[in-house]
């Protein structure tokens, strides 16, 4: 699905807009290992393939924060804001990880802009409800309420 492109002038019209669902992306064991090395979180459930086979998941799983970090580039596939000097990931209101992402699984993002608020003279704040879907689960891998700010 192509990204929704909107100019700064039309940001208020985005409130309530379903941005759709993006394409699938694989989360490989190499991705998981790289994140483990980068963060120092090398817990066996993420990195020890042999031991993880005996876990309730039957395989290694991605870190929750790895899946969370993928939301920003996946959202860029769904929303493109033009006519601004920058778009800032301002934070999160709520994050939940209802289901794991096994190594080799595919994920994709579904997102809806729930609110758009003018902040000062040159800024809009967007609240975006995002669900990270996993092809190996009926539950979402993550449900995130993102806060983005755009600056003119």
Short mmCIF file of C-alpha atoms in Angstrom, two decimals:
data_model
loop_
_atom_site.label_atom_id
_atom_site.label_comp_id
_atom_site.label_asym_id
_atom_site.label_seq_id
_atom_site.Cartn_x
_atom_site.Cartn_y
_atom_site.Cartn_z
CA UNK A 1 0.00 0.00 0.00
CA UNK A 2 1.45 3.40 -0.91
CA UNK A 3 1.96 5.90 1.87
CA UNK A 4 -0.65 8.53 2.64
CA UNK A 5 1.02 11.80 1.69
CA UNK A 6 -0.22 14.92 3.41
CA UNK A 7 1.08 18.48 3.54
CA UNK A 8 1.44 20.41 6.78
CA UNK A 9 -1.59 22.53 5.84
CA UNK A 10 -3.84 19.48 5.77
CA UNK A 11 -2.62 17.71 8.91
CA UNK A 12 -5.79 18.50 10.92
CA UNK A 13 -7.81 16.57 8.32
CA UNK A 14 -5.88 13.39 9.21
CA UNK A 15 -7.69 12.94 12.55
CA UNK A 16 -9.59 9.66 12.36
CA UNK A 17 -7.77 8.50 9.22
CA UNK A 18 -6.97 4.81 8.85
CA UNK A 19 -3.54 4.69 7.22
CA UNK A 20 -3.99 1.06 6.27
CA UNK A 21 -1.58 -1.84 6.58
CA UNK A 22 1.99 -1.91 5.31
CA UNK A 23 3.91 -4.71 3.63
CA UNK A 24 5.34 -7.72 5.44
CA UNK A 25 8.95 -7.68 6.70
CA UNK A 26 10.87 -10.66 8.07
CA UNK A 27 12.51 -10.46 11.50
CA UNK A 28 15.53 -12.74 11.13
CA UNK A 29 17.70 -14.36 13.77
CA UNK A 30 20.46 -12.11 12.47
CA UNK A 31 18.30 -9.04 13.26
CA UNK A 32 17.66 -10.39 16.77
CA UNK A 33 21.34 -11.19 17.36
CA UNK A 34 22.38 -7.73 16.16
CA UNK A 35 19.91 -6.06 18.50
CA UNK A 36 21.11 -8.26 21.38
CA UNK A 37 24.71 -7.26 20.74
CA UNK A 38 23.87 -3.59 20.37
CA UNK A 39 21.82 -3.41 23.59
CA UNK A 40 23.67 -6.00 25.67
CA UNK A 41 20.40 -7.93 26.15
CA UNK A 42 21.66 -11.38 25.18
CA UNK A 43 19.14 -13.40 27.19
CA UNK A 44 19.00 -16.96 25.89
CA UNK A 45 15.36 -16.74 24.76
CA UNK A 46 16.59 -14.32 22.08
CA UNK A 47 20.00 -15.72 21.13
CA UNK A 48 20.36 -19.42 22.01
CA UNK A 49 18.55 -21.28 19.24
CA UNK A 50 19.14 -24.75 20.76
CA UNK A 51 17.97 -23.82 24.26
CA UNK A 52 15.01 -21.79 22.94
CA UNK A 53 13.68 -24.91 21.18
CA UNK A 54 12.85 -26.21 24.67
CA UNK A 55 11.03 -23.00 25.68
CA UNK A 56 7.25 -22.55 25.48
CA UNK A 57 7.82 -20.65 22.22
CA UNK A 58 9.80 -23.47 20.57
CA UNK A 59 12.25 -20.99 19.05
CA UNK A 60 14.03 -17.74 19.76
CA UNK A 61 11.89 -14.61 19.89
CA UNK A 62 12.58 -10.97 19.11
CA UNK A 63 13.06 -8.53 21.97
CA UNK A 64 9.98 -6.44 22.67
CA UNK A 65 12.07 -3.32 22.21
CA UNK A 66 13.36 -4.59 18.87
CA UNK A 67 9.79 -4.89 17.62
CA UNK A 68 9.05 -1.44 19.06
CA UNK A 69 12.07 0.08 17.27
CA UNK A 70 10.76 -1.22 13.93
CA UNK A 71 7.55 0.80 14.24
CA UNK A 72 9.17 4.08 13.10
CA UNK A 73 10.44 2.81 9.72
CA UNK A 74 7.27 0.78 9.19
CA UNK A 75 5.13 3.87 9.85
CA UNK A 76 7.17 5.78 7.26
CA UNK A 77 5.78 3.31 4.71
CA UNK A 78 2.25 4.40 5.65
CA UNK A 79 2.55 8.16 6.25
CA UNK A 80 4.60 10.85 4.49
CA UNK A 81 4.24 14.42 5.76
CA UNK A 82 5.45 17.11 3.34
CA UNK A 83 6.05 20.82 3.82
CA UNK A 84 7.57 20.47 7.29
CA UNK A 85 11.13 21.00 8.45
CA UNK A 86 11.06 17.87 10.59
CA UNK A 87 8.93 15.12 12.07
CA UNK A 88 9.91 14.04 15.58
CA UNK A 89 9.08 10.83 17.41
CA UNK A 90 7.91 12.64 20.57
CA UNK A 91 7.15 9.57 22.65
CA UNK A 92 4.60 6.94 23.52
CA UNK A 93 1.42 7.02 25.56
CA UNK A 94 1.04 3.28 25.84
CA UNK A 95 2.85 0.14 24.69
CA UNK A 96 1.84 -3.51 25.05
CA UNK A 97 3.38 -6.71 23.65
CA UNK A 98 0.46 -9.21 23.54
CA UNK A 99 2.31 -11.83 21.46
CA UNK A 100 5.96 -12.70 20.73
CA UNK A 101 7.65 -12.39 17.35
CA UNK A 102 9.48 -15.67 16.64
CA UNK A 103 12.71 -15.57 14.65
CA UNK A 104 11.88 -15.80 10.96
CA UNK A 105 8.35 -14.45 11.40
CA UNK A 106 7.01 -11.62 9.29
CA UNK A 107 5.56 -8.43 10.73
CA UNK A 108 3.63 -5.50 9.31
CA UNK A 109 2.12 -2.32 10.71
CA UNK A 110 -1.48 -1.16 10.75
CA UNK A 111 -2.00 2.43 11.88
CA UNK A 112 -4.72 5.01 12.47
CA UNK A 113 -4.24 8.70 13.22
CA UNK A 114 -6.58 9.21 16.17
CA UNK A 115 -5.87 12.86 17.04
CA UNK A 116 -4.19 15.91 15.54
CA UNK A 117 -3.61 18.92 17.81
CA UNK A 118 -2.02 22.28 17.03
CA UNK A 119 0.83 23.02 19.47
CA UNK A 120 1.99 26.63 19.23
CA UNK A 121 2.49 28.40 15.93
CA UNK A 122 4.63 25.88 14.08
CA UNK A 123 3.82 22.42 15.44
CA UNK A 124 1.18 19.71 15.14
CA UNK A 125 1.00 16.72 17.45
CA UNK A 126 -0.32 13.47 15.99
CA UNK A 127 -1.49 10.56 18.11
CA UNK A 128 -1.20 7.37 16.06
CA UNK A 129 -2.62 4.04 17.20
CA UNK A 130 -0.36 1.37 15.73
CA UNK A 131 -0.67 -2.41 15.74
CA UNK A 132 2.26 -4.57 14.78
CA UNK A 133 0.86 -7.75 13.23
CA UNK A 134 2.79 -11.03 13.14
CA UNK A 135 2.09 -13.74 10.58
CA UNK A 136 2.41 -16.41 13.27
CA UNK A 137 -0.18 -15.08 15.71
CA UNK A 138 -3.78 -13.98 15.77
CA UNK A 139 -2.86 -11.47 18.48
CA UNK A 140 -0.84 -8.37 17.63
CA UNK A 141 2.84 -8.48 18.49
CA UNK A 142 2.62 -4.91 19.77
CA UNK A 143 0.00 -2.24 20.27
CA UNK A 144 1.49 1.23 20.49
CA UNK A 145 0.04 4.70 20.89
CA UNK A 146 2.70 6.90 19.27
CA UNK A 147 3.11 10.65 19.61
CA UNK A 148 4.65 12.40 16.60
CA UNK A 149 5.26 16.11 16.30
CA UNK A 150 5.72 17.96 13.04
CA UNK A 151 7.45 21.33 12.83
CA UNK A 152 6.96 23.79 9.98
#
